[in-house]
mmCIF file of C-alpha atoms in Angstrom:
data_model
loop_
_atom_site.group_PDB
_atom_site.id
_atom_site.type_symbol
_atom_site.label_atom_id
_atom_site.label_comp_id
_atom_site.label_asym_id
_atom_site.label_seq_id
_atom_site.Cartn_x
_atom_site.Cartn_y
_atom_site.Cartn_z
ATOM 1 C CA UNK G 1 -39.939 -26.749 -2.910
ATOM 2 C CA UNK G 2 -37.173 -27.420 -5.267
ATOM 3 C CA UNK G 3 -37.077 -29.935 -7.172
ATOM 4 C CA UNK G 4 -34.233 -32.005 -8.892
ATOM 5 C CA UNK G 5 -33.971 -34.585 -11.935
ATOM 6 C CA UNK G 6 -34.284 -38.239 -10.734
ATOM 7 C CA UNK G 7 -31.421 -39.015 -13.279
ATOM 8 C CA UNK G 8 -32.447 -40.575 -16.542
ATOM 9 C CA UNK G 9 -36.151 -41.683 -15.455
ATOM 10 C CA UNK G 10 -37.343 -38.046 -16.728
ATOM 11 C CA UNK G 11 -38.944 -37.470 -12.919
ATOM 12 C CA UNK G 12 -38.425 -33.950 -11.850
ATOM 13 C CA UNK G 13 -38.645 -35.018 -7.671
ATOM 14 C CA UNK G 14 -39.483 -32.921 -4.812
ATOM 15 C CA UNK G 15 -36.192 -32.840 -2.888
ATOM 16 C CA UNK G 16 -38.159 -34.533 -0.084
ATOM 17 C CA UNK G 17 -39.534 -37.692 -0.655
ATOM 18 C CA UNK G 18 -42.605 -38.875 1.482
ATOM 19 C CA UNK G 19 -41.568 -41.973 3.252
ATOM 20 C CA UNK G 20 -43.783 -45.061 3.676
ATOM 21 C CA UNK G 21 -42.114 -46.509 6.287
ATOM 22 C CA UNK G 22 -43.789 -43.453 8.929
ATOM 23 C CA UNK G 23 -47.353 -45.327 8.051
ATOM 24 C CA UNK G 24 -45.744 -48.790 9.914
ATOM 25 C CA UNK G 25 -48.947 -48.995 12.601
ATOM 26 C CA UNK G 26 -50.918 -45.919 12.475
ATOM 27 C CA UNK G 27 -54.631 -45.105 11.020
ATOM 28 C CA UNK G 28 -55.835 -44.228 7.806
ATOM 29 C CA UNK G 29 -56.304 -40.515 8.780
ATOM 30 C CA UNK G 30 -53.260 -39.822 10.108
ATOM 31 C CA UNK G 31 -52.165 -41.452 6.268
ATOM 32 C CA UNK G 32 -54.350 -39.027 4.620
ATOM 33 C CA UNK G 33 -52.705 -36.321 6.904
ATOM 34 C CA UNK G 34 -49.480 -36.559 5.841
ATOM 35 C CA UNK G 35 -50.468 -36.978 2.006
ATOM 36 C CA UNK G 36 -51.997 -33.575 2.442
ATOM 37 C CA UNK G 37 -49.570 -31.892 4.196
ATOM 38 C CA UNK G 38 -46.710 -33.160 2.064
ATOM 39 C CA UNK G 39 -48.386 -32.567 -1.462
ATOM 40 C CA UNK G 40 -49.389 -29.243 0.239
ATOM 41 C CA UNK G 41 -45.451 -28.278 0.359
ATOM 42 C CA UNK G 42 -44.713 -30.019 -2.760
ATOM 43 C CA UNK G 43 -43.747 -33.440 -2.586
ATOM 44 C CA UNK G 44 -44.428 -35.549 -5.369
ATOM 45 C CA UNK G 45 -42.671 -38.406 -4.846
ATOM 46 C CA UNK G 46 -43.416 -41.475 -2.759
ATOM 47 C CA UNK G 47 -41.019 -44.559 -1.568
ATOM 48 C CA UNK G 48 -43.435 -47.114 0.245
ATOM 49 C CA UNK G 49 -42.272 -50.893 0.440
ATOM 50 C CA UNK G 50 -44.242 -54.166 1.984
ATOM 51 C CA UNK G 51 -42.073 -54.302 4.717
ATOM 52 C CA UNK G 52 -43.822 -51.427 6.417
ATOM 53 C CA UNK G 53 -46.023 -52.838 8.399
ATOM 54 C CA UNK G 54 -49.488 -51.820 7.098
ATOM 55 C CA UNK G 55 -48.122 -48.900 5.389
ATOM 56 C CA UNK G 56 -49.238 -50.086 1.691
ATOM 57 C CA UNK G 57 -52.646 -51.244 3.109
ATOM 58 C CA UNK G 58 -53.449 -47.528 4.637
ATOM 59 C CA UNK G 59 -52.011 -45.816 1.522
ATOM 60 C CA UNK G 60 -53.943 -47.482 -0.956
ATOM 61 C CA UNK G 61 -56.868 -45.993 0.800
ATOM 62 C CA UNK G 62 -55.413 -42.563 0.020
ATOM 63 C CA UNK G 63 -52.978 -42.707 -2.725
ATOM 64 C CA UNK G 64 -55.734 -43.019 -5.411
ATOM 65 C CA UNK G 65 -56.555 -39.541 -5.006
ATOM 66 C CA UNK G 66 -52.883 -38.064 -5.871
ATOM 67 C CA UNK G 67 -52.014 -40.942 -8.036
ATOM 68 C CA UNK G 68 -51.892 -38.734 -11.471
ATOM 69 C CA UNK G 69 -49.390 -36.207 -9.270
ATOM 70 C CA UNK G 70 -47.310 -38.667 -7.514
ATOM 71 C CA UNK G 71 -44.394 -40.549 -8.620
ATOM 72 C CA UNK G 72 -44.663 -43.687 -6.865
ATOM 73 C CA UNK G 73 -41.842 -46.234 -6.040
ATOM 74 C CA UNK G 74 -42.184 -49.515 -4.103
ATOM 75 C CA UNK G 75 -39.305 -52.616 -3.313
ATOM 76 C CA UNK G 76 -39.045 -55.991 -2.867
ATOM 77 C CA UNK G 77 -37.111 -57.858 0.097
ATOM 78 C CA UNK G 78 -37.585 -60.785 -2.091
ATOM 79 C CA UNK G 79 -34.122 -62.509 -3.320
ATOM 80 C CA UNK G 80 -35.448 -64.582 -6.004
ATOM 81 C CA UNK G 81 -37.368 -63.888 -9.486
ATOM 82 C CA UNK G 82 -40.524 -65.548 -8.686
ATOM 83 C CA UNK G 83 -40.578 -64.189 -5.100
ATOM 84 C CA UNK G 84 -39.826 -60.362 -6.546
ATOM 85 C CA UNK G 85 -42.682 -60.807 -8.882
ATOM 86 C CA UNK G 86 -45.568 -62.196 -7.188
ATOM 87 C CA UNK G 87 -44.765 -59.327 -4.315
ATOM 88 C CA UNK G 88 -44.382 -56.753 -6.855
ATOM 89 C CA UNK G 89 -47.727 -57.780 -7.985
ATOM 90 C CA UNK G 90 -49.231 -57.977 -4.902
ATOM 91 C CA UNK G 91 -47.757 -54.361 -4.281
ATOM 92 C CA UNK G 92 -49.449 -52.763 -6.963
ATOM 93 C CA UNK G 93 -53.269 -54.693 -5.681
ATOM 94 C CA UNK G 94 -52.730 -53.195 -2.318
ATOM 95 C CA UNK G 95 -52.002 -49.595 -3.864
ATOM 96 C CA UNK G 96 -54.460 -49.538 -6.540
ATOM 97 C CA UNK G 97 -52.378 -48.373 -9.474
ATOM 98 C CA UNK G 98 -51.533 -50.262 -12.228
ATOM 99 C CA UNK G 99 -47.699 -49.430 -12.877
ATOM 100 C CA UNK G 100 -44.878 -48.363 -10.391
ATOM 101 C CA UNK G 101 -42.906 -45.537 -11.213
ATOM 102 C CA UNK G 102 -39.737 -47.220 -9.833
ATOM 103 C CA UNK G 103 -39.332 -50.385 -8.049
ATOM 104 C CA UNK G 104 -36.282 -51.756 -6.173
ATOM 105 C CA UNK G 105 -34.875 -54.147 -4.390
ATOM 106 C CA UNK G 106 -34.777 -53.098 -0.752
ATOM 107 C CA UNK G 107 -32.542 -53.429 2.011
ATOM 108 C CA UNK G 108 -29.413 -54.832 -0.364
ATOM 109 C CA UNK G 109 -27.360 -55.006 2.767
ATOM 110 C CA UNK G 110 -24.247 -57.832 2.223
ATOM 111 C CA UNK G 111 -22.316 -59.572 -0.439
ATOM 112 C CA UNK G 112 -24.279 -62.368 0.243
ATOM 113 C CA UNK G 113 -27.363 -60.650 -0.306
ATOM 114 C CA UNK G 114 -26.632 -58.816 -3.328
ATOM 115 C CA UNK G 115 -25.070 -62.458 -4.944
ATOM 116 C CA UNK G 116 -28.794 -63.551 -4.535
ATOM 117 C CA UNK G 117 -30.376 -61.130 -6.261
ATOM 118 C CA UNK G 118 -27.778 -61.071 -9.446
ATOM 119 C CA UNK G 119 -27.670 -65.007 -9.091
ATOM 120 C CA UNK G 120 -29.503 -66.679 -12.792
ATOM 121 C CA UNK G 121 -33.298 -66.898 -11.156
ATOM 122 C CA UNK G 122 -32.396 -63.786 -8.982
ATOM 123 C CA UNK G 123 -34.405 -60.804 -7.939
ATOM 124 C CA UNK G 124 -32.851 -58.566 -10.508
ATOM 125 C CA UNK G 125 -34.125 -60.733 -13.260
ATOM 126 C CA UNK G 126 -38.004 -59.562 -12.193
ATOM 127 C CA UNK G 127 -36.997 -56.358 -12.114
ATOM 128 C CA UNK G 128 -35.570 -55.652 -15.560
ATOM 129 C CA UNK G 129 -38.147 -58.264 -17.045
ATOM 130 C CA UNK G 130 -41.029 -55.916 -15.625
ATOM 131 C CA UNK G 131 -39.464 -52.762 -16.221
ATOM 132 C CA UNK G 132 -39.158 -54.506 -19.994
ATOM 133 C CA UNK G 133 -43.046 -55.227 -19.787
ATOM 134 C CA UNK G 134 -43.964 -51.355 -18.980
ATOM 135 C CA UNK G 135 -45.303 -52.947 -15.598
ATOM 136 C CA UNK G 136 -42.197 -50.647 -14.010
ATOM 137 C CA UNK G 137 -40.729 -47.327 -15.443
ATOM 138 C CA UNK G 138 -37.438 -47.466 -13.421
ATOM 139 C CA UNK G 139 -35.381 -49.863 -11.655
ATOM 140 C CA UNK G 140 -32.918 -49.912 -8.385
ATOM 141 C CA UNK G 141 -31.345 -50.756 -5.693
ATOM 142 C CA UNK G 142 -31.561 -49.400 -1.554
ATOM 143 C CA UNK G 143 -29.601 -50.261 1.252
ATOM 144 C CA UNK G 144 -28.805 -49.306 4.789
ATOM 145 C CA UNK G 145 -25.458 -49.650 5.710
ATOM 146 C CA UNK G 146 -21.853 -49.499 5.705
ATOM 147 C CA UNK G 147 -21.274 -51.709 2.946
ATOM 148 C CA UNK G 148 -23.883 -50.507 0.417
ATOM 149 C CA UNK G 149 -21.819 -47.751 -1.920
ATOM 150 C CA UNK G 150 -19.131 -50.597 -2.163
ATOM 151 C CA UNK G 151 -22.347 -53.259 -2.796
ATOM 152 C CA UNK G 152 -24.061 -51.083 -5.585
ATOM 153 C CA UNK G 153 -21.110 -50.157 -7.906
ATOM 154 C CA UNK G 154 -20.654 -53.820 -7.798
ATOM 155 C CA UNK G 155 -24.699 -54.091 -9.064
ATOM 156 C CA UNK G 156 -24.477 -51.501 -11.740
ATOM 157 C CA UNK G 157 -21.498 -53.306 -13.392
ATOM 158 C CA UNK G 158 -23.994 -56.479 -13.680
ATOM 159 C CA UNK G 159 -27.693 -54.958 -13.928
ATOM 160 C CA UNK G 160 -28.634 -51.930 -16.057
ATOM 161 C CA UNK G 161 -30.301 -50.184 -12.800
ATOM 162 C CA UNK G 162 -31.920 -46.525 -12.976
ATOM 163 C CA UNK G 163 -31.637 -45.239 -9.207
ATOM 164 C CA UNK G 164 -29.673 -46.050 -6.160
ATOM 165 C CA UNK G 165 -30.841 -45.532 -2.333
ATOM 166 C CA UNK G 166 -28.070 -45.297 0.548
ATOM 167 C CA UNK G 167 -27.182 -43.428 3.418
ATOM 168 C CA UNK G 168 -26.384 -39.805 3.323
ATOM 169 C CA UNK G 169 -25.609 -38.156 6.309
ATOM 170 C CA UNK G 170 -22.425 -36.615 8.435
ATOM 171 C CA UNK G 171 -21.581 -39.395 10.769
ATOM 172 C CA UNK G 172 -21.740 -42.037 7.550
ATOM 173 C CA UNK G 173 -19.570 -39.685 5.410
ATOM 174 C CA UNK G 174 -17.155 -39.537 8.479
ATOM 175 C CA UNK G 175 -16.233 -43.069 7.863
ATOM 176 C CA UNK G 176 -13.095 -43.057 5.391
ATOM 177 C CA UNK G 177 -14.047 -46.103 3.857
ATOM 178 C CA UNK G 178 -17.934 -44.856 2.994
ATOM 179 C CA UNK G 179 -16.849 -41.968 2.042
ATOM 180 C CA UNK G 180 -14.510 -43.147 -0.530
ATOM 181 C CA UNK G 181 -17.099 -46.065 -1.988
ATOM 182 C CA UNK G 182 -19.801 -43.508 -2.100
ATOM 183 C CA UNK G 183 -17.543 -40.974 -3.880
ATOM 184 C CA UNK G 184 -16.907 -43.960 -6.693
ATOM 185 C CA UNK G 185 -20.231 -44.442 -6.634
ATOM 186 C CA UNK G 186 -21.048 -40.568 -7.558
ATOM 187 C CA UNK G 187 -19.339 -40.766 -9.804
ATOM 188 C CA UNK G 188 -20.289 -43.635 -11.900
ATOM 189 C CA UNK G 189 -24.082 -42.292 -11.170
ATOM 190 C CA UNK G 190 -23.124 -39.170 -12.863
ATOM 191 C CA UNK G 191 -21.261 -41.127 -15.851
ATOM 192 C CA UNK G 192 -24.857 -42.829 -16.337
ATOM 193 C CA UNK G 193 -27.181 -40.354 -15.552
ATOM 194 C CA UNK G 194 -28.511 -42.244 -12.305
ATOM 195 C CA UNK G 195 -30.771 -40.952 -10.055
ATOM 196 C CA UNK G 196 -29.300 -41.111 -6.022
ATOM 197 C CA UNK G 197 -31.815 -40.665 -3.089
ATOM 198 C CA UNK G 198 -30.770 -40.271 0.087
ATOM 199 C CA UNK G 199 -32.169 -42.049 3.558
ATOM 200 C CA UNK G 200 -31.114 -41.374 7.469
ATOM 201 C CA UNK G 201 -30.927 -37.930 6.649
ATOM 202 C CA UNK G 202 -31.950 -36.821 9.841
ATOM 203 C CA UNK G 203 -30.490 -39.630 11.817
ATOM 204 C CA UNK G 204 -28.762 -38.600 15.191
ATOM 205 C CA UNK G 205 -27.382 -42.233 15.704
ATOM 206 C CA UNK G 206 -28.687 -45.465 16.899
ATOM 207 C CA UNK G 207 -30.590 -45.872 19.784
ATOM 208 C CA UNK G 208 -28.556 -46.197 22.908
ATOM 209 C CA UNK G 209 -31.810 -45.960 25.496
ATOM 210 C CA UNK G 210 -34.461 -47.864 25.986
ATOM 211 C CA UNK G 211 -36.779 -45.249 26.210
ATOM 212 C CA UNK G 212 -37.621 -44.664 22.036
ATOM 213 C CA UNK G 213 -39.314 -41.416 21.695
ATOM 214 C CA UNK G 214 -39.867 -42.112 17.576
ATOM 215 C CA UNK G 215 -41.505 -44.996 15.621
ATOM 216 C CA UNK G 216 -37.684 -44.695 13.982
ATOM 217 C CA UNK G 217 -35.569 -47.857 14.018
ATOM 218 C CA UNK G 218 -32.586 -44.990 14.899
ATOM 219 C CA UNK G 219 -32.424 -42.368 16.848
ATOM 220 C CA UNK G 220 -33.638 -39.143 14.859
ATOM 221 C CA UNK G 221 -32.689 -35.501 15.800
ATOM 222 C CA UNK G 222 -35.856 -33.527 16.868
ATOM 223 C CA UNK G 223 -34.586 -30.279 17.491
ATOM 224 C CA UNK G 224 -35.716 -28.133 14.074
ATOM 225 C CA UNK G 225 -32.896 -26.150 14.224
ATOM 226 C CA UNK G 226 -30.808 -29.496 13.997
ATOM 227 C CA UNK G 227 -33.208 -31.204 11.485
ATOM 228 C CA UNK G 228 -33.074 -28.193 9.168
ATOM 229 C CA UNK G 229 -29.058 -28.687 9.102
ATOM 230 C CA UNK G 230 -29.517 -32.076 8.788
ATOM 231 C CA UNK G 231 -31.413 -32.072 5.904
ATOM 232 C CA UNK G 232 -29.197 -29.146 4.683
ATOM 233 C CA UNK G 233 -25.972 -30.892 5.044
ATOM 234 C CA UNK G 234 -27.459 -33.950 2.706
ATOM 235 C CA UNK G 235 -29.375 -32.030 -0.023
ATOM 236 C CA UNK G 236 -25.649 -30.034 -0.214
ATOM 237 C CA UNK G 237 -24.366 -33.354 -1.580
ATOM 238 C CA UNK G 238 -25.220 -34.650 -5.376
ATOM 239 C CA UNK G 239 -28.358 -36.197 -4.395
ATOM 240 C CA UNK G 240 -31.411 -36.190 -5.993
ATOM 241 C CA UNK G 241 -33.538 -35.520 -2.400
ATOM 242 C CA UNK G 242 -33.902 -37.600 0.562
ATOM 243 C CA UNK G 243 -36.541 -39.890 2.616
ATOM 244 C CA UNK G 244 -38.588 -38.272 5.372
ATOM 245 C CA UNK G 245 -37.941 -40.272 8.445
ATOM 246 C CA UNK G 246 -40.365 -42.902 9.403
ATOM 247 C CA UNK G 247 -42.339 -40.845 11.897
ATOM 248 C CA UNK G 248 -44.965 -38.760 10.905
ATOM 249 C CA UNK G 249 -44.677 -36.806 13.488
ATOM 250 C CA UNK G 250 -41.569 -35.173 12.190
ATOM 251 C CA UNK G 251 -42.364 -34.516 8.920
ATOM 252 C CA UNK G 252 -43.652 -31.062 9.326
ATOM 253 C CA UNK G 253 -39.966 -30.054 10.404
ATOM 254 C CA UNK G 254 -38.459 -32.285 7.433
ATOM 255 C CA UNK G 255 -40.806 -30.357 5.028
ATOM 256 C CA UNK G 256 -39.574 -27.286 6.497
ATOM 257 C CA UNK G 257 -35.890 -27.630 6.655
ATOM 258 C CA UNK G 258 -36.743 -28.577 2.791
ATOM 259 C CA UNK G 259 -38.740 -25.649 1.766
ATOM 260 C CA UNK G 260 -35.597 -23.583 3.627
ATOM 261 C CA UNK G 261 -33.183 -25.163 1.749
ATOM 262 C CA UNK G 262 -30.281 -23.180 0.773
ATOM 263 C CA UNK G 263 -26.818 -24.993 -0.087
ATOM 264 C CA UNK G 264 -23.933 -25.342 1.814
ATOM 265 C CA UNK G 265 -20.279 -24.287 1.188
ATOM 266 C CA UNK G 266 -17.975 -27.271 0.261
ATOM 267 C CA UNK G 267 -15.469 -26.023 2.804
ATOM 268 C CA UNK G 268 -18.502 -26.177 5.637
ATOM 269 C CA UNK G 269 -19.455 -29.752 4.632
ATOM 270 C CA UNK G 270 -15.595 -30.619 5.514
ATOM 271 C CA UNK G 271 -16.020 -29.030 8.640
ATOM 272 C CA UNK G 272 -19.355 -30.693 9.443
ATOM 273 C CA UNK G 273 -17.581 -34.584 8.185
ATOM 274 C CA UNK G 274 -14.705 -34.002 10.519
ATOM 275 C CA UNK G 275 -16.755 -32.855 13.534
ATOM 276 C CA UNK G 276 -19.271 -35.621 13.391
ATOM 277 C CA UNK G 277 -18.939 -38.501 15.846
ATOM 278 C CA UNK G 278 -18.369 -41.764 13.350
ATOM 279 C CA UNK G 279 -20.193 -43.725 16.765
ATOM 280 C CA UNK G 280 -22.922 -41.878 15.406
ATOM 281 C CA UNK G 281 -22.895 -43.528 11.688
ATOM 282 C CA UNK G 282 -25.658 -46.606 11.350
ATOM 283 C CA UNK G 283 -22.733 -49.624 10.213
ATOM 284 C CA UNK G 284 -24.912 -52.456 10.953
#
């Protein structure tokens, strides 16, 4: 599997990154499982937060085993400094490692939201005092929707962060205003050598049945066929790789659409943004 510079954090990634949130409610074999099968391809990155359900819980049962091989990154949903640091320390008990590779504040979704975390006593104040201590390598910032490119070029010019995690996908890029924010954002990402990780890679759109037929809090393609273009369309952008979705039971197609990876033409990513349905793009 290819793999790609993580910006300045000196990680060479896997272009797919095992994903944490597919352990939400499931057993510690079925954890083990996926560690296997995605080492086996050659992943060597994992993104795991405490919002997952039990997800840090089952992986520190396995995770000790690949530790040495693994860069591991983990968030906080905590706001404040004191919050940020007792979960960040509570993160690194459940997984049974002593240092995170990268850890970021998750789910930066608002203005309101991301003038918590830079407030004096914020969230961002843990992070740059741990990644200060050694207790971190790397530090960032994720978020989900709409407003996040706009939301992180914003952080950067206030926090000294490593990595950013957003959206990358067809339907999102199909939005004019996205597309514009996240094309600042590139580019101030390549002016400081920052690493950018994709998520909703293989979204399809949101959920508009009842009837869920993934642990997904979206609607994910299953076809192969479609998850291998997918996948294609966002490791053709300046990414470093992007988040398996958070059902294991896709993974094996995710893996395999990034083992086939091949690169597409610039003038066939136009074509794919102007075909996509923008109902399809996660805003909110």
């Amino acid at each position: 599997m290819e793999r790609r510079a993580l910006g300045r954090t000196g990680h060479e990634s896997s272009v797919a990154i095992l994903g944490g949130a597919a352990f939400w409610e499931t057993t510690v074999d079925v954890v083990a499982a996926a560690f296997e099968r995605a080492v086996a391809a050659g992943v060597n990155h994992l993104d795991i937060a405490p919002q997952y359900g039990m997800a840090e819980d089952l992986a520190g049962e396995v995770l000790p085993q690949y530790r040495d091989g693994m860069f591991v990154a983990c968030k906080t949903l905590q706001r404040d400094a004191a919050g940020a640091r007792a979960e960040l320390e509570r993160s690194l008990g459940k997984l049974r490692t002593d240092r995170f590779d990268l850890y970021q504040m998750h789910a930066v979704n608002s203005d309101e939201e991301l003038a918590a975390v830079l407030a004096p006593g914020g969230a961002a104040e843990a992070l740059v005092r741990a990644r200060d201590e050694g207790l971190v390598g790397a530090i960032g910032i994720t978020g989900h929707f709409q407003q996040v490119p706009r939301l992180f070029r914003t952080a950067l010019e206030r926090v000294d962060l490593d990595t950013v995690m957003l959206p990358v996908n067809a339907p999102m890029l199909a939005l004019p205003d996205y597309r514009a924010h996240f094309a600042a954002l590139l580019d101030v990402a390549a002016q400081r050598n920052l690493g950018v990780m994709a998520i909703k890679a293989v979204a399809r759109g949101p959920w508009r049945t009842e009837d869920h037929h993934a642990t997904t809090w979206y609607e994910p393609h299953r076809d192969p066929a479609a998850i291998r273009e997918a996948v294609r369309f966002t490791l053709s952008q300046p990414v470093t790789g992007f988040c398996m979705p958070g059902d294991v039971s896709i993974h094996p197609d995710a893996l395999a659409a990034a083992e086939q990876f091949t690169p597409l033409p610039q003038d066939e990513i136009e074509a794919r943004i102007a075909a996509a349905d923008r109902a399809d793009a996660l805003v909110s």
